[in-house]
Tab-separated table of C-alpha atoms and ligand atoms in Angstrom:
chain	number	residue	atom	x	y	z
A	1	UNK	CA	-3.815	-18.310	12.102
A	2	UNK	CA	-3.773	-14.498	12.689
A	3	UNK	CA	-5.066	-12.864	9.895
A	4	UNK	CA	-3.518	-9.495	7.889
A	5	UNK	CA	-4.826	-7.447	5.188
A	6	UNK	CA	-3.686	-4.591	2.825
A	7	UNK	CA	-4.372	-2.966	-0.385
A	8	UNK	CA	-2.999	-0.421	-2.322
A	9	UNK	CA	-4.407	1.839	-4.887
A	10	UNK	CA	-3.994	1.296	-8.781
A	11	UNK	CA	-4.004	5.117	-9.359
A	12	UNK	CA	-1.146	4.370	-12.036
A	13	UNK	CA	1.412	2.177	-12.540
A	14	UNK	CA	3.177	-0.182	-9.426
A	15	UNK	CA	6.199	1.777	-8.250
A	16	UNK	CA	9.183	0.579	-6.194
A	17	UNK	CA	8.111	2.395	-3.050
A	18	UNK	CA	4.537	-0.032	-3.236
A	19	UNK	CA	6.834	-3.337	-3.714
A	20	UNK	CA	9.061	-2.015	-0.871
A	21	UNK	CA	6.627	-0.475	1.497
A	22	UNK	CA	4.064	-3.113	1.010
A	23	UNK	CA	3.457	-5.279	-1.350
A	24	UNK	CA	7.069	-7.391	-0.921
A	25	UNK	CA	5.980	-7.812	2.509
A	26	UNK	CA	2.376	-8.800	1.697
A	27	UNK	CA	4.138	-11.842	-0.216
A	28	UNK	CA	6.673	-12.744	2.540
A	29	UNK	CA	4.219	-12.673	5.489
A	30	UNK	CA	1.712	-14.959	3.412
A	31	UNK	CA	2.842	-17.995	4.700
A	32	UNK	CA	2.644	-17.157	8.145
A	33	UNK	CA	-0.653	-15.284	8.116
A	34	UNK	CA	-3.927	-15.549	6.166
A	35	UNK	CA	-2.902	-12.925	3.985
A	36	UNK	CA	-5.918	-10.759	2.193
A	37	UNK	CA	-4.427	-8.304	-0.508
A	38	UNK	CA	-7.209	-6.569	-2.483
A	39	UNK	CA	-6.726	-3.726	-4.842
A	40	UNK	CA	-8.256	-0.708	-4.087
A	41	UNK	CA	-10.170	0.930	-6.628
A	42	UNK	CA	-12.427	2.699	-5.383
A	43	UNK	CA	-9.730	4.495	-3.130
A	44	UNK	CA	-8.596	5.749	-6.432
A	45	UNK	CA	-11.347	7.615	-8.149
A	46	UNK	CA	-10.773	9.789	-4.951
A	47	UNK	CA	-9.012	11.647	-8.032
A	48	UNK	CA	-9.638	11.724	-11.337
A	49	UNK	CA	-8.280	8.739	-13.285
A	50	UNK	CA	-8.941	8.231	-17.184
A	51	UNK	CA	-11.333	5.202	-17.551
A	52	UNK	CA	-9.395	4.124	-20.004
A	53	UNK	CA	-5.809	4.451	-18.261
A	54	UNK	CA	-7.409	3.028	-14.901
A	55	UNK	CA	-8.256	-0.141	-16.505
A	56	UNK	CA	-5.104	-1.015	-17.678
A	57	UNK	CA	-3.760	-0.181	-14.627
A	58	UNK	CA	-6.175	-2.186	-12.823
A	59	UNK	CA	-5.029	-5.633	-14.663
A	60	UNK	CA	-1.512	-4.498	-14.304
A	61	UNK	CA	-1.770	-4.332	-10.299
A	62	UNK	CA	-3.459	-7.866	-10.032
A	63	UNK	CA	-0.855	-8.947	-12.277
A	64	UNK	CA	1.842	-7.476	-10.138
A	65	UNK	CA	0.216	-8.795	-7.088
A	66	UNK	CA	1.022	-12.772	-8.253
A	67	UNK	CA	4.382	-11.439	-10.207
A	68	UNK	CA	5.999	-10.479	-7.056
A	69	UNK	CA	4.960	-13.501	-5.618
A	70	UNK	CA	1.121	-13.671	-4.056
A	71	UNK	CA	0.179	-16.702	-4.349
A	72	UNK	CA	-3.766	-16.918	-4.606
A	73	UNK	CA	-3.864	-20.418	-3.423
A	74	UNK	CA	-2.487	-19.019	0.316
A	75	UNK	CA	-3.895	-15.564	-0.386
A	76	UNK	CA	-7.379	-14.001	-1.049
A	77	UNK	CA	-6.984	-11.422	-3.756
A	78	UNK	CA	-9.751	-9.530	-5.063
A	79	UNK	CA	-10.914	-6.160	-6.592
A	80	UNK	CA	-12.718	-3.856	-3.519
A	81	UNK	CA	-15.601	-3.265	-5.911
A	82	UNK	CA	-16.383	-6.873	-6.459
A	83	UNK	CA	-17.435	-6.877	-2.750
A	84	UNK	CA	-20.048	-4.723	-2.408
A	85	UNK	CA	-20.233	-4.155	1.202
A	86	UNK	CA	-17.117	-2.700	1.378
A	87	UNK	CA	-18.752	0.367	0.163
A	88	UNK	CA	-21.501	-0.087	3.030
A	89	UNK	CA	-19.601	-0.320	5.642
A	90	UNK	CA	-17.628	2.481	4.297
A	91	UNK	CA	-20.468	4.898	4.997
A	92	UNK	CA	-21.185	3.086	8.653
A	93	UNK	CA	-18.109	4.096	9.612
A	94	UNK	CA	-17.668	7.656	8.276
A	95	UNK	CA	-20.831	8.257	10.443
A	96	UNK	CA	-18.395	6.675	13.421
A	97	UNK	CA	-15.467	9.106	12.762
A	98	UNK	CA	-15.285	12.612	13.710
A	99	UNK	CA	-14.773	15.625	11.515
A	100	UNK	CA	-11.763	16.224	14.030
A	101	UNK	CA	-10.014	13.249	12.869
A	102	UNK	CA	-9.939	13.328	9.597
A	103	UNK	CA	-9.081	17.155	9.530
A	104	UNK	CA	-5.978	15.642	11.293
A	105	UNK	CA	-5.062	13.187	8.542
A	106	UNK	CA	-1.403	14.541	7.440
A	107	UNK	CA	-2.177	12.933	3.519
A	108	UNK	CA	-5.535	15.524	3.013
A	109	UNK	CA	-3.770	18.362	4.531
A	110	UNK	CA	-0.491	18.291	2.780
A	111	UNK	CA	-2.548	17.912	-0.497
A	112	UNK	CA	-4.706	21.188	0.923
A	113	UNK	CA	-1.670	22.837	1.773
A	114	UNK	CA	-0.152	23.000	-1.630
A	115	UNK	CA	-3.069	24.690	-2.363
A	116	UNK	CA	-4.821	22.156	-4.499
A	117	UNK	CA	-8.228	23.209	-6.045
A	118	UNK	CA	-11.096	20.683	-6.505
A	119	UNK	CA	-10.246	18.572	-3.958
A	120	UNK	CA	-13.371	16.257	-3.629
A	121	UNK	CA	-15.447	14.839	-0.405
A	122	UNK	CA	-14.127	11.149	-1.766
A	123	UNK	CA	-11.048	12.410	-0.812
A	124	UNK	CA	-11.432	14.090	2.661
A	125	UNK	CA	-13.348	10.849	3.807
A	126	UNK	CA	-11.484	8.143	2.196
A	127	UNK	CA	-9.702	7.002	5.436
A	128	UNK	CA	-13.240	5.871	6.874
A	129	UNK	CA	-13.117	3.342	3.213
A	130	UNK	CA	-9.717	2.131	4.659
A	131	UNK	CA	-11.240	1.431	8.436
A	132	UNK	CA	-14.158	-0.672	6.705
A	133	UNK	CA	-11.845	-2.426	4.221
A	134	UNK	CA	-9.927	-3.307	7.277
A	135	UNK	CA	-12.523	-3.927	9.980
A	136	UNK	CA	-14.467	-5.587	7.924
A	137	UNK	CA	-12.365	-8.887	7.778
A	138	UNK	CA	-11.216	-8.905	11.485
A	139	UNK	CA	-7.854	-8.226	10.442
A	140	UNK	CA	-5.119	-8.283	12.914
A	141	UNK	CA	-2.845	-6.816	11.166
A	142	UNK	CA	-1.940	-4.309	8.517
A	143	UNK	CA	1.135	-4.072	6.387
A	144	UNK	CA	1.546	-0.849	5.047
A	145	UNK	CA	4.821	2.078	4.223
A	146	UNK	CA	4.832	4.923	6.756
A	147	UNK	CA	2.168	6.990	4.773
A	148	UNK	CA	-0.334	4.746	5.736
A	149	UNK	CA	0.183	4.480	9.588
A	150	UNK	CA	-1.704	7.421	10.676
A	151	UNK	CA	-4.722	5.942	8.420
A	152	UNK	CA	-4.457	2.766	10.341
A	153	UNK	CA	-3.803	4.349	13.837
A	154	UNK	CA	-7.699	5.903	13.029
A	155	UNK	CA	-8.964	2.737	11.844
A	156	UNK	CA	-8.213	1.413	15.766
A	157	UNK	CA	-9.437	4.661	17.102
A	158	UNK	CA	-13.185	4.409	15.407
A	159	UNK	CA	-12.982	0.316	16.125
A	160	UNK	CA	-12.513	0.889	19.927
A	161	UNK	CA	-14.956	3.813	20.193
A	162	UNK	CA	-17.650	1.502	17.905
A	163	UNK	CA	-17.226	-1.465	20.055
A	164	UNK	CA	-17.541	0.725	23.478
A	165	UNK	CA	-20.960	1.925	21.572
A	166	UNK	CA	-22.291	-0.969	20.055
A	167	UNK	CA	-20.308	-4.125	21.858
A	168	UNK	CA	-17.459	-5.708	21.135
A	169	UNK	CA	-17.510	-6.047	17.230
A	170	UNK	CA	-14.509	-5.105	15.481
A	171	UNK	CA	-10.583	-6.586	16.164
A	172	UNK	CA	-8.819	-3.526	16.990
A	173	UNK	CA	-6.072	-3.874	14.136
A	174	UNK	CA	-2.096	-3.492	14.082
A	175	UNK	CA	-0.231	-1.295	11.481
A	176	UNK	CA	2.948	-3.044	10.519
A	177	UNK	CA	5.834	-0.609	9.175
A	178	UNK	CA	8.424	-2.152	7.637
A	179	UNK	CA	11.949	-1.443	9.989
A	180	UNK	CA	14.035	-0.446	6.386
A	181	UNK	CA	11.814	0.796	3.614
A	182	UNK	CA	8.905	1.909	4.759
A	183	UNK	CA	9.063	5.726	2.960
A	184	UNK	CA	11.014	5.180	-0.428
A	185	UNK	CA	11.821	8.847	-1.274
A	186	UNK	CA	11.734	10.095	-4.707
A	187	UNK	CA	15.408	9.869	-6.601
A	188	UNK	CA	15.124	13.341	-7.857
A	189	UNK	CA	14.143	15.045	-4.498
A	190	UNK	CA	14.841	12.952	-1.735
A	191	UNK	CA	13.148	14.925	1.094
A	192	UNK	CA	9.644	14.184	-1.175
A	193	UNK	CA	8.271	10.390	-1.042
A	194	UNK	CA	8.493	8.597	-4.204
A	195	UNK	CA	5.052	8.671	-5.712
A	196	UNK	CA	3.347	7.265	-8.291
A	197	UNK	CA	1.803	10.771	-9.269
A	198	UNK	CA	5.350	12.142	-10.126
A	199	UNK	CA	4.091	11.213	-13.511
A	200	UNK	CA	7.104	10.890	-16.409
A	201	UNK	CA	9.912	11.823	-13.494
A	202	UNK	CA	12.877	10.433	-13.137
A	203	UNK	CA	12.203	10.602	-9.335
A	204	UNK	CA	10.044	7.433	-9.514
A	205	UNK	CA	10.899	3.867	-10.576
A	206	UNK	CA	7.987	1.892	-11.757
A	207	UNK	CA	8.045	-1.937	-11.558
A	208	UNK	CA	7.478	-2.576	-15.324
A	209	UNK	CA	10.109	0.348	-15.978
A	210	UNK	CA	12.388	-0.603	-18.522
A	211	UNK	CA	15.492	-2.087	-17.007
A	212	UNK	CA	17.822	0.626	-18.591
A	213	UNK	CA	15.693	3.349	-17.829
A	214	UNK	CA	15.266	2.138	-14.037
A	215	UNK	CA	19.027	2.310	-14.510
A	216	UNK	CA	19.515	5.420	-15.411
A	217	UNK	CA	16.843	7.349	-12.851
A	218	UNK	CA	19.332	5.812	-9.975
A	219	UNK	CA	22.738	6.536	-11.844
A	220	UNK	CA	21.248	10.127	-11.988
A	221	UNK	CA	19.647	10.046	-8.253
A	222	UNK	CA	19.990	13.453	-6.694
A	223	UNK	CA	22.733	13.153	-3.839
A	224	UNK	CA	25.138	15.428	-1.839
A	225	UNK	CA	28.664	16.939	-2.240
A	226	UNK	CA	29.651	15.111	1.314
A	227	UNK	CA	31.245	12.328	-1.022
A	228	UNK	CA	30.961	9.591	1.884
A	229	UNK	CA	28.370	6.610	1.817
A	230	UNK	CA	26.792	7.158	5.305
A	231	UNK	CA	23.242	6.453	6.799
A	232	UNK	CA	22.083	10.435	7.331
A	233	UNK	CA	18.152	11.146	6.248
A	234	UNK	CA	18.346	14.597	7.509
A	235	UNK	CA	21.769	15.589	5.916
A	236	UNK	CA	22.456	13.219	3.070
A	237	UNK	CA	18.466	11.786	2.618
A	238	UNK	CA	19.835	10.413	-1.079
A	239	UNK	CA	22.384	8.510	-0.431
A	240	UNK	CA	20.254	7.492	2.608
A	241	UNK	CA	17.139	6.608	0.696
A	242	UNK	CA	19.876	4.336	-1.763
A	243	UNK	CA	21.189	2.488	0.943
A	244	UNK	CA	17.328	1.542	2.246
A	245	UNK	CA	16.901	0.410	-1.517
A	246	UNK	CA	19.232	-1.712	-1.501
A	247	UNK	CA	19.625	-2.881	2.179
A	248	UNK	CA	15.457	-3.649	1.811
A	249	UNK	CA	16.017	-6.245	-1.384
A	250	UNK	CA	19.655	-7.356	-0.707
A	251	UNK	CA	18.414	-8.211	2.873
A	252	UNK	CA	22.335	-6.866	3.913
A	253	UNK	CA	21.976	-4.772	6.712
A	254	UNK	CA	22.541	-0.678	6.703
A	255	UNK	CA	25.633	-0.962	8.548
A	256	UNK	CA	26.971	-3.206	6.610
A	257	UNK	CA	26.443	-1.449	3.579
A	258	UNK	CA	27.960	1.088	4.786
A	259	UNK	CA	30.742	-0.826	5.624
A	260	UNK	CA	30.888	-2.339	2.125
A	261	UNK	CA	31.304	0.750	0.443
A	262	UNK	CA	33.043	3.406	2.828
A	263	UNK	CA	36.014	3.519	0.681
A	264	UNK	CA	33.506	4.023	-2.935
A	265	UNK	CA	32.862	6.812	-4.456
A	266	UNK	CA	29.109	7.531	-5.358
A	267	UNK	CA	29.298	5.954	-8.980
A	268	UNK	CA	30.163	3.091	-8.242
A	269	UNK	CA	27.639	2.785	-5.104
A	270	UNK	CA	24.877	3.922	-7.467
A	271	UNK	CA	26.278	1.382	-10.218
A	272	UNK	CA	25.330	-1.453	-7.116
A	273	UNK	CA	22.413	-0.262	-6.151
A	274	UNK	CA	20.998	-0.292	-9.695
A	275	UNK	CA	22.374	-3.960	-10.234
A	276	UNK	CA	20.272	-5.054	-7.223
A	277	UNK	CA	17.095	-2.918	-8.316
A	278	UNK	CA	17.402	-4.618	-11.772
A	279	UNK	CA	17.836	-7.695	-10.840
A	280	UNK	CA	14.777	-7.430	-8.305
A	281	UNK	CA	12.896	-5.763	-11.084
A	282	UNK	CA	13.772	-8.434	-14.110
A	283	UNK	CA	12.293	-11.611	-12.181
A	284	UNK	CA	9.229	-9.183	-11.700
A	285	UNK	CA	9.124	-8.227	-15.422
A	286	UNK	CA	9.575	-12.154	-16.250
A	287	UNK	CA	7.001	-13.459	-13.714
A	288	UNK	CA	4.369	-10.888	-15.141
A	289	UNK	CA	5.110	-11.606	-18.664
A	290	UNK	CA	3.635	-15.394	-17.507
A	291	UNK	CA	0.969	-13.756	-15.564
A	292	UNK	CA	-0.616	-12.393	-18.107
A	293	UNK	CA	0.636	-14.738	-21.428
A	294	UNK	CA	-1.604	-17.479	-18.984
A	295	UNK	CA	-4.450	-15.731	-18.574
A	296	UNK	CA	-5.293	-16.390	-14.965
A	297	UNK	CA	-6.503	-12.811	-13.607
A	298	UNK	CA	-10.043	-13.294	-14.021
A	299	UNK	CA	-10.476	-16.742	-12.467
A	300	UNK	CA	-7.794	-15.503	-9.353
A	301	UNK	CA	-9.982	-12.732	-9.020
A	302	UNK	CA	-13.883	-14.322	-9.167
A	303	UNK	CA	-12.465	-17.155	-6.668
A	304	UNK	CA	-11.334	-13.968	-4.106
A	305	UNK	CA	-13.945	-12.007	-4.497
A	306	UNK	CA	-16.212	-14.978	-3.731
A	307	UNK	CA	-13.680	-15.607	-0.365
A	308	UNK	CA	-13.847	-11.972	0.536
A	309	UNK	CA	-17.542	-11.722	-0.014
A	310	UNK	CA	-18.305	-14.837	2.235
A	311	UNK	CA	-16.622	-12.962	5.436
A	312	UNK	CA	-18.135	-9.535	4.364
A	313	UNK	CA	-21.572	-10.602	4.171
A	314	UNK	CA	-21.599	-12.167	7.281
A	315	UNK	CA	-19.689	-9.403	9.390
A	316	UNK	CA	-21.915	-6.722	7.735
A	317	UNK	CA	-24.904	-8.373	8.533
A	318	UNK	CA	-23.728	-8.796	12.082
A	319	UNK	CA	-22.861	-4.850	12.109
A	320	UNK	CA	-25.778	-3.948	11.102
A	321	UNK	CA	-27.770	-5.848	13.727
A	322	UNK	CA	-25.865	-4.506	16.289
A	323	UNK	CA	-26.456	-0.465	15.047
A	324	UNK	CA	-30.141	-1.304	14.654
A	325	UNK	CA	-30.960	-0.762	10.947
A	326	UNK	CA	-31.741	-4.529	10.298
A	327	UNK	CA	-35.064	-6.391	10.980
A	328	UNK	CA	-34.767	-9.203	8.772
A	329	UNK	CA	-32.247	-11.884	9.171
A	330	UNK	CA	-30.237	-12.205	5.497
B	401	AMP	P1	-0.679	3.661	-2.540
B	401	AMP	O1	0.113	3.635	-3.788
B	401	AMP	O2	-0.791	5.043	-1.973
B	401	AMP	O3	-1.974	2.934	-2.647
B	401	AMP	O4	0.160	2.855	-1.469
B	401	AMP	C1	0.087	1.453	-1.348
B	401	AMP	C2	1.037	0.982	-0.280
B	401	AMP	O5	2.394	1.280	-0.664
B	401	AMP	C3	0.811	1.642	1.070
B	401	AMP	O6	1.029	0.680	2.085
B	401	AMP	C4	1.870	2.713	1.106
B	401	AMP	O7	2.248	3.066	2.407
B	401	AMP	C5	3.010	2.036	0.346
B	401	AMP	N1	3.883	3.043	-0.284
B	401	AMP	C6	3.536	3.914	-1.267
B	401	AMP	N2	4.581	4.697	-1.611
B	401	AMP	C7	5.610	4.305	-0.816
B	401	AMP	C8	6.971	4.736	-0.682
B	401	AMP	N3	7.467	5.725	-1.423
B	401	AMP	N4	7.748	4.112	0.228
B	401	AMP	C9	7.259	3.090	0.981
B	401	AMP	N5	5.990	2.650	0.912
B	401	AMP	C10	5.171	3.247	0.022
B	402	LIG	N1	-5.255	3.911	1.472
B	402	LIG	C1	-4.195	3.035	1.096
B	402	LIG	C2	-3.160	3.798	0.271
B	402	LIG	O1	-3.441	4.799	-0.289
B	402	LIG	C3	-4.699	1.859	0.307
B	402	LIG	C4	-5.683	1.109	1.129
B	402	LIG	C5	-7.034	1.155	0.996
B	402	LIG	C6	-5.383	0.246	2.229
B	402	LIG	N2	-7.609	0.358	1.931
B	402	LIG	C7	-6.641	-0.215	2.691
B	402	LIG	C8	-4.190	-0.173	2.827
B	402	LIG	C9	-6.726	-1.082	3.782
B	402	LIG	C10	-4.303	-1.047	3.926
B	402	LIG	C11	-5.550	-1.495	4.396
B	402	LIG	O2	-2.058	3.381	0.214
């Protein structure tokens, strides 16, 4: 069974664009693959996060995880700091990846760009944390939203150029973009992505968003005077980013949709995309209600970490051999 792995970051609370993007396919690719979703929380403390806030937000991504459907009996779910040599291998490879590349990484230069102060090493070398997380486990491939490809593309880059050094060690990974979906834009500035950072906006839906406010951030999504539902990013990127939201979790298709509602005005093609995103986000809501009324996260999360920590030992063990910086056998 080929093996895929992803993660995302519990830097606040779940949004739409993760369960779109990523974490909805995580859950329907988890029969077909051995599926290894970890949360990764050490990629964010690349900003500040309150303690306090973080470890809420910590149980509430686990949570999420089995709410929208990962089940830990098919997949290994853990938290990336209950494996510690994720953190090893971390450093391994930021010694394997030029300054060049990561200078390249679109994510650390936009943020540098808007002229943000204080912006911390964590940060600038984080995507050599993502290589190991992925490299580590031999994955062969990784499911992540369009953000994330350029992060994976480097992961192959510093795999191939490590096993052309070293010998073969690493599988040279896959990113897999979703074909619908993969960059949720924010509803109150479609040419932005929707972020979990656009803290209190109405841009961003969150999964445990109340069902009335969800409502109301779409009935109020920015759009365009062109008064015709049509598949445009560049010239109508709202109505275009509604029709991804609800072609991804109806399953109909773009054209279709389009179809469906070529004679509707905008209210009442908002009014169906927010009955879809409810009802997506109201089995969520119920499913994580049980999550956490049964009281399963630690146990789900000592029996992954124990999984993931079996593979990691071994393959760091193996790495380090092969660099030179072991001499006795663990
Ligand atoms: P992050 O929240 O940055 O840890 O992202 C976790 C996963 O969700 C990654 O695979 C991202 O590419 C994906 N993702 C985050 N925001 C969006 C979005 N607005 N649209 C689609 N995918 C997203
Ligand atoms: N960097 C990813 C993000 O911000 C999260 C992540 C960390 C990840 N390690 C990973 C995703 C490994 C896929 C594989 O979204």
């Amino acid at each position: 069974m080929k093996r895929m792995l992803s993660g995302i970051k519990p830097t606040g609370q779940l949004t739409l664009g993760n369960y779109i993007g990523a974490l909805k396919n995580f859950v329907a690719y988890q029969d077909e693959y051995e599926m290894i979703a970890f949360i990764a929380n050490l990629h964010c403390i690349t900003v500040y996060q309150d303690p306090q806030e973080l470890k809420k937000n910590l149980k509430d991504a686990v949570a999420l995880y089995l709410a929208c459907g990962l089940d830990p009996n098919k997949a290994t779910v853990f938290l990336q700091t209950d494996v510690l040599e994720h953190a090893q291998l971390g450093f391994i490879m930021s010694c394997n990846t030029y300054m060049g590349e990561l200078n390249r990484m679109t994510q650390f230069k936009d943020k540098q760009a808007k002229g943000e102060t204080n912006l911390t090493a964590g940060l600038y070398t984080y995507p050599t944390l993502m290589s190991a997380d992925i490299l580590m486990y031999d994955a062969d491939y990784v499911p992540v939203g369009e953000d994330q490809k350029q992060h994976v593309e480097l992961c192959r880059d510093t795999a191939i150029r490590f096993n052309h050094k070293y010998g073969d060690t690493f599988k040279v990974p896959e990113p897999l973009v979703p074909k619908v979906g993969a960059r949720i834009m924010s509803l109150s500035d479609p040419t932005k992505k929707m972020s979990k950072s656009d803290h209190g906006d109405k841009g961003c839906i969150y999964l445990l968003d109340d069902l009335n406010v969800a409502r109301k951030k779409i009935m109020s999504a920015v759009t365009d005077s062109l008064a015709k539902v049509q598949f445009d990013p560049v010239n109508q990127p709202g109505i275009s980013n509604l029709l991804q939201i609800h072609s991804s979790l109806s399953g109909v298709s773009i054209d279709d949709l389009v179809k469906q509602f070529e004679n509707s005005g905008y209210g009442e093609f908002k009014k169906a995309v927010a009955d879809v995103v409810c009802q997506e986000l109201s089995k969520i809501q119920a499913a994580y209600k049980d999550v956490i009324a049964s009281g399963q996260i630690e146990a789900v999360l000592e029996d992954g970490a124990n999984k993931a920590r079996r593979i990691a030992s071994r393959k760091l063990s193996k790495i380090q051999r092969k660099i030179g910086i072991e001499i006795r056998k663990r």
